[in-house]
Amino acid sequence: MTPAQAGRVIWTVVSIFIVESLVFGLSVLPAFYFWTWTLTWAIPDFPLLRPAIVATTLVPAYLVFSVALVALSALSTRVCGWRTAPNGMWKLRDLEWPLLDWSRYMISTHVVRVLVGTFFRASPLWTWYLRWNGARIGRGVHINSLSISDHNMLEFGDGVVIGENVHLSGHTVEGGLVKTGPVRLSRFVTVGLGSMVGINVEAGEKCQIGALSVVLKGSKLDGNAIYAGVPARKIDRSTPAAVVTE
Ligand SMILES: CC(C)(COP(=O)(O)OP(=O)(O)OC[C@H]1O[C@@H](n2cnc3c(N)ncnc32)[C@H](O)[C@@H]1OP(=O)(O)O)[C@@H](O)C(=O)NCCC(=O)NCCS
């Protein structure tokens, strides 16, 4: 590693540590005040009543923390300019700035994923987070997956549904290179659970991607069509499926 590379890596680690410490600390603050305020409530002196009420306020305090973390983390990446640069092709071992900016964006996303995502995926809070963190997302979008990253590379139209455990991001690592590219899903596209969608993929309106499918990078999927399999292929629906009758 050259001295310039070592300097860049050290600054990357120090800056992400400082920013994440600030973001986490400030997110805890409202929850902390909320929780300590509940300790001041005048509660009748029944056995176990005060501990029970104080314990019950932990979940609302976590909710307050989650909203604050989502908002402050998204604000921090915006202010610091940590984004995935489009059409990137960076050698991992070169440790250049675009790669390091990308890694800070990934780490920041990962912190929110671990602390908030597990409970809030598929909820509006998760959609708001992706939107505030750079994604262009329409209305009525449901994202039931934690493996969605490079938010500024994503464009989802109204009514898009992303199933559980879908891997969809704006980067891929191949042969020591990090490559980046957008993913564009038009209105009412469904990505079936457990699927993988590569970079530079575009899907037309009402396209359905079957469960456990792999949509190869650069694929252009037609609207009103069904794709499934590994790799995903268009399914011919000219012959209606057999209807089972008693
Ligand atoms: C792809 C999908 C939409 C097709 O549903 P459909 O239109 O009712 O089609 P069918 O079930 O009749 O299947 C049509 C053909 O596609 C094949 N197929 C269906 N889903 C497939 C999948 N995930 N992978 C591979 N092949 C698949 C079927 O075997 C069938 O093949 P055949 O014609 O040779 O017999 C559906 O199977 C699916 O995977 N939905 C995902 C739902 C989901 O995960 N939503 C996310 C939120 S829960």
PDB file of N, CA and C in Angstrom, residues 99-151:
ATOM      1  N   LEU A  99     -14.146   4.872  -4.849  1.00  0.00           N
ATOM      2  CA  LEU A  99     -14.356   3.591  -4.169  1.00  0.00           C
ATOM      3  C   LEU A  99     -14.553   3.812  -2.662  1.00  0.00           C
ATOM      4  N   LEU A 100     -13.755   4.721  -2.099  1.00  0.00           N
ATOM      5  CA  LEU A 100     -13.838   4.956  -0.653  1.00  0.00           C
ATOM      6  C   LEU A 100     -15.128   5.696  -0.290  1.00  0.00           C
ATOM      7  N   ASP A 101     -15.551   6.633  -1.151  1.00  0.00           N
ATOM      8  CA  ASP A 101     -16.850   7.302  -0.936  1.00  0.00           C
ATOM      9  C   ASP A 101     -17.976   6.276  -0.974  1.00  0.00           C
ATOM     10  N   TRP A 102     -17.873   5.385  -1.941  1.00  0.00           N
ATOM     11  CA  TRP A 102     -18.876   4.323  -2.075  1.00  0.00           C
ATOM     12  C   TRP A 102     -18.897   3.466  -0.813  1.00  0.00           C
ATOM     13  N   SER A 103     -17.686   3.139  -0.276  1.00  0.00           N
ATOM     14  CA  SER A 103     -17.644   2.271   0.908  1.00  0.00           C
ATOM     15  C   SER A 103     -18.243   2.990   2.117  1.00  0.00           C
ATOM     16  N   ARG A 104     -18.066   4.337   2.199  1.00  0.00           N
ATOM     17  CA  ARG A 104     -18.675   5.062   3.321  1.00  0.00           C
ATOM     18  C   ARG A 104     -20.200   5.053   3.206  1.00  0.00           C
ATOM     19  N   TYR A 105     -20.669   5.160   1.980  1.00  0.00           N
ATOM     20  CA  TYR A 105     -22.128   5.101   1.729  1.00  0.00           C
ATOM     21  C   TYR A 105     -22.661   3.714   2.142  1.00  0.00           C
ATOM     22  N   MET A 106     -21.897   2.665   1.783  1.00  0.00           N
ATOM     23  CA  MET A 106     -22.319   1.293   2.122  1.00  0.00           C
ATOM     24  C   MET A 106     -22.342   1.085   3.638  1.00  0.00           C
ATOM     25  N   ILE A 107     -21.310   1.598   4.311  1.00  0.00           N
ATOM     26  CA  ILE A 107     -21.234   1.396   5.775  1.00  0.00           C
ATOM     27  C   ILE A 107     -22.386   2.123   6.463  1.00  0.00           C
ATOM     28  N   SER A 108     -22.648   3.359   6.007  1.00  0.00           N
ATOM     29  CA  SER A 108     -23.739   4.134   6.605  1.00  0.00           C
ATOM     30  C   SER A 108     -25.076   3.407   6.411  1.00  0.00           C
ATOM     31  N   THR A 109     -25.291   2.858   5.212  1.00  0.00           N
ATOM     32  CA  THR A 109     -26.521   2.098   4.945  1.00  0.00           C
ATOM     33  C   THR A 109     -26.584   0.866   5.847  1.00  0.00           C
ATOM     34  N   HIS A 110     -25.421   0.235   6.027  1.00  0.00           N
ATOM     35  CA  HIS A 110     -25.395  -0.999   6.822  1.00  0.00           C
ATOM     36  C   HIS A 110     -25.769  -0.737   8.285  1.00  0.00           C
ATOM     37  N   VAL A 111     -25.321   0.396   8.804  1.00  0.00           N
ATOM     38  CA  VAL A 111     -25.640   0.742  10.201  1.00  0.00           C
ATOM     39  C   VAL A 111     -27.166   0.838  10.363  1.00  0.00           C
ATOM     40  N   VAL A 112     -27.836   1.512   9.421  1.00  0.00           N
ATOM     41  CA  VAL A 112     -29.299   1.661   9.507  1.00  0.00           C
ATOM     42  C   VAL A 112     -29.979   0.306   9.296  1.00  0.00           C
ATOM     43  N   ARG A 113     -29.425  -0.479   8.366  1.00  0.00           N
ATOM     44  CA  ARG A 113     -29.995  -1.813   8.089  1.00  0.00           C
ATOM     45  C   ARG A 113     -30.001  -2.660   9.365  1.00  0.00           C
ATOM     46  N   VAL A 114     -28.863  -2.648  10.086  1.00  0.00           N
ATOM     47  CA  VAL A 114     -28.731  -3.497  11.280  1.00  0.00           C
ATOM     48  C   VAL A 114     -29.593  -2.967  12.432  1.00  0.00           C
ATOM     49  N   LEU A 115     -29.599  -1.649  12.631  1.00  0.00           N
ATOM     50  CA  LEU A 115     -30.258  -1.098  13.822  1.00  0.00           C
ATOM     51  C   LEU A 115     -31.753  -0.848  13.632  1.00  0.00           C
ATOM     52  N   VAL A 116     -32.185  -0.673  12.377  1.00  0.00           N
ATOM     53  CA  VAL A 116     -33.591  -0.314  12.130  1.00  0.00           C
ATOM     54  C   VAL A 116     -34.270  -1.272  11.145  1.00  0.00           C
ATOM     55  N   GLY A 117     -33.527  -1.669  10.110  1.00  0.00           N
ATOM     56  CA  GLY A 117     -34.127  -2.403   8.991  1.00  0.00           C
ATOM     57  C   GLY A 117     -34.819  -3.695   9.374  1.00  0.00           C
ATOM     58  N   THR A 118     -34.242  -4.436  10.297  1.00  0.00           N
ATOM     59  CA  THR A 118     -34.803  -5.741  10.643  1.00  0.00           C
ATOM     60  C   THR A 118     -36.264  -5.621  11.056  1.00  0.00           C
ATOM     61  N   PHE A 119     -36.586  -4.575  11.812  1.00  0.00           N
ATOM     62  CA  PHE A 119     -37.965  -4.414  12.275  1.00  0.00           C
ATOM     63  C   PHE A 119     -38.840  -3.664  11.282  1.00  0.00           C
ATOM     64  N   PHE A 120     -38.234  -2.774  10.477  1.00  0.00           N
ATOM     65  CA  PHE A 120     -39.069  -1.849   9.705  1.00  0.00           C
ATOM     66  C   PHE A 120     -39.098  -2.108   8.196  1.00  0.00           C
ATOM     67  N   ARG A 121     -38.429  -3.156   7.702  1.00  0.00           N
ATOM     68  CA  ARG A 121     -38.477  -3.421   6.258  1.00  0.00           C
ATOM     69  C   ARG A 121     -39.944  -3.637   5.862  1.00  0.00           C
ATOM     70  N   ALA A 122     -40.267  -3.255   4.649  1.00  0.00           N
ATOM     71  CA  ALA A 122     -41.637  -3.341   4.094  1.00  0.00           C
ATOM     72  C   ALA A 122     -42.565  -2.280   4.686  1.00  0.00           C
ATOM     73  N   SER A 123     -42.095  -1.511   5.657  1.00  0.00           N
ATOM     74  CA  SER A 123     -42.945  -0.458   6.223  1.00  0.00           C
ATOM     75  C   SER A 123     -42.628   0.860   5.512  1.00  0.00           C
ATOM     76  N   PRO A 124     -43.520   1.855   5.662  1.00  0.00           N
ATOM     77  CA  PRO A 124     -43.229   3.160   5.048  1.00  0.00           C
ATOM     78  C   PRO A 124     -41.910   3.759   5.537  1.00  0.00           C
ATOM     79  N   LEU A 125     -41.515   3.468   6.786  1.00  0.00           N
ATOM     80  CA  LEU A 125     -40.250   4.041   7.283  1.00  0.00           C
ATOM     81  C   LEU A 125     -39.065   3.575   6.436  1.00  0.00           C
ATOM     82  N   TRP A 126     -39.108   2.317   6.017  1.00  0.00           N
ATOM     83  CA  TRP A 126     -38.017   1.763   5.201  1.00  0.00           C
ATOM     84  C   TRP A 126     -37.989   2.424   3.821  1.00  0.00           C
ATOM     85  N   THR A 127     -39.179   2.631   3.256  1.00  0.00           N
ATOM     86  CA  THR A 127     -39.260   3.302   1.951  1.00  0.00           C
ATOM     87  C   THR A 127     -38.777   4.751   2.074  1.00  0.00           C
ATOM     88  N   TRP A 128     -39.196   5.425   3.152  1.00  0.00           N
ATOM     89  CA  TRP A 128     -38.737   6.820   3.352  1.00  0.00           C
ATOM     90  C   TRP A 128     -37.221   6.863   3.457  1.00  0.00           C
ATOM     91  N   TYR A 129     -36.658   5.886   4.185  1.00  0.00           N
ATOM     92  CA  TYR A 129     -35.200   5.894   4.364  1.00  0.00           C
ATOM     93  C   TYR A 129     -34.503   5.813   3.006  1.00  0.00           C
ATOM     94  N   LEU A 130     -34.926   4.859   2.168  1.00  0.00           N
ATOM     95  CA  LEU A 130     -34.274   4.710   0.867  1.00  0.00           C
ATOM     96  C   LEU A 130     -34.418   5.991   0.044  1.00  0.00           C
ATOM     97  N   ARG A 131     -35.602   6.604   0.115  1.00  0.00           N
ATOM     98  CA  ARG A 131     -35.859   7.829  -0.640  1.00  0.00           C
ATOM     99  C   ARG A 131     -34.964   8.953  -0.122  1.00  0.00           C
ATOM    100  N   TRP A 132     -34.958   9.152   1.214  1.00  0.00           N
ATOM    101  CA  TRP A 132     -34.136  10.228   1.792  1.00  0.00           C
ATOM    102  C   TRP A 132     -32.658   9.970   1.541  1.00  0.00           C
ATOM    103  N   ASN A 133     -32.294   8.704   1.399  1.00  0.00           N
ATOM    104  CA  ASN A 133     -30.881   8.348   1.218  1.00  0.00           C
ATOM    105  C   ASN A 133     -30.501   8.311  -0.265  1.00  0.00           C
ATOM    106  N   GLY A 134     -31.332   8.854  -1.134  1.00  0.00           N
ATOM    107  CA  GLY A 134     -30.911   9.044  -2.521  1.00  0.00           C
ATOM    108  C   GLY A 134     -31.716   8.336  -3.591  1.00  0.00           C
ATOM    109  N   ALA A 135     -32.597   7.368  -3.210  1.00  0.00           N
ATOM    110  CA  ALA A 135     -33.350   6.642  -4.250  1.00  0.00           C
ATOM    111  C   ALA A 135     -34.501   7.498  -4.770  1.00  0.00           C
ATOM    112  N   ARG A 136     -34.838   7.313  -6.054  1.00  0.00           N
ATOM    113  CA  ARG A 136     -36.035   7.968  -6.605  1.00  0.00           C
ATOM    114  C   ARG A 136     -37.151   6.930  -6.591  1.00  0.00           C
ATOM    115  N   ILE A 137     -38.095   7.131  -5.684  1.00  0.00           N
ATOM    116  CA  ILE A 137     -39.125   6.112  -5.437  1.00  0.00           C
ATOM    117  C   ILE A 137     -40.502   6.750  -5.526  1.00  0.00           C
ATOM    118  N   GLY A 138     -41.390   6.096  -6.268  1.00  0.00           N
ATOM    119  CA  GLY A 138     -42.760   6.600  -6.427  1.00  0.00           C
ATOM    120  C   GLY A 138     -43.619   6.300  -5.212  1.00  0.00           C
ATOM    121  N   ARG A 139     -44.940   6.423  -5.427  1.00  0.00           N
ATOM    122  CA  ARG A 139     -45.875   6.204  -4.308  1.00  0.00           C
ATOM    123  C   ARG A 139     -46.285   4.737  -4.210  1.00  0.00           C
ATOM    124  N   GLY A 140     -46.667   4.320  -3.016  1.00  0.00           N
ATOM    125  CA  GLY A 140     -47.181   2.969  -2.814  1.00  0.00           C
ATOM    126  C   GLY A 140     -46.164   1.879  -3.091  1.00  0.00           C
ATOM    127  N   VAL A 141     -44.901   2.159  -2.786  1.00  0.00           N
ATOM    128  CA  VAL A 141     -43.837   1.172  -3.031  1.00  0.00           C
ATOM    129  C   VAL A 141     -43.561   0.390  -1.740  1.00  0.00           C
ATOM    130  N   HIS A 142     -43.446  -0.942  -1.853  1.00  0.00           N
ATOM    131  CA  HIS A 142     -43.145  -1.775  -0.683  1.00  0.00           C
ATOM    132  C   HIS A 142     -41.824  -2.506  -0.908  1.00  0.00           C
ATOM    133  N   ILE A 143     -40.924  -2.354   0.036  1.00  0.00           N
ATOM    134  CA  ILE A 143     -39.598  -2.954  -0.113  1.00  0.00           C
ATOM    135  C   ILE A 143     -39.344  -3.852   1.093  1.00  0.00           C
ATOM    136  N   ASN A 144     -39.549  -5.148   0.886  1.00  0.00           N
ATOM    137  CA  ASN A 144     -39.454  -6.091   2.000  1.00  0.00           C
ATOM    138  C   ASN A 144     -38.089  -6.776   2.029  1.00  0.00           C
ATOM    139  N   SER A 145     -37.046  -6.013   1.719  1.00  0.00           N
ATOM    140  CA  SER A 145     -35.717  -6.618   1.695  1.00  0.00           C
ATOM    141  C   SER A 145     -34.694  -5.664   2.299  1.00  0.00           C
ATOM    142  N   LEU A 146     -33.700  -6.267   2.956  1.00  0.00           N
ATOM    143  CA  LEU A 146     -32.621  -5.459   3.522  1.00  0.00           C
ATOM    144  C   LEU A 146     -31.444  -5.360   2.560  1.00  0.00           C
ATOM    145  N   SER A 147     -31.426  -6.216   1.523  1.00  0.00           N
ATOM    146  CA  SER A 147     -30.264  -6.264   0.618  1.00  0.00           C
ATOM    147  C   SER A 147     -30.430  -5.313  -0.560  1.00  0.00           C
ATOM    148  N   ILE A 148     -30.836  -4.099  -0.241  1.00  0.00           N
ATOM    149  CA  ILE A 148     -31.005  -3.075  -1.274  1.00  0.00           C
ATOM    150  C   ILE A 148     -29.984  -1.993  -0.960  1.00  0.00           C
ATOM    151  N   SER A 149     -29.042  -1.765  -1.868  1.00  0.00           N
ATOM    152  CA  SER A 149     -28.032  -0.744  -1.559  1.00  0.00           C
ATOM    153  C   SER A 149     -27.772   0.142  -2.772  1.00  0.00           C
ATOM    154  N   ASP A 150     -26.822   1.095  -2.614  1.00  0.00           N
ATOM    155  CA  ASP A 150     -26.539   2.104  -3.657  1.00  0.00           C
ATOM    156  C   ASP A 150     -27.825   2.865  -3.998  1.00  0.00           C
ATOM    157  N   HIS A 151     -28.478   3.367  -2.973  1.00  0.00           N
ATOM    158  CA  HIS A 151     -29.824   3.924  -3.164  1.00  0.00           C
ATOM    159  C   HIS A 151     -29.899   4.987  -4.253  1.00  0.00           C
TER     160      HIS A 151
END
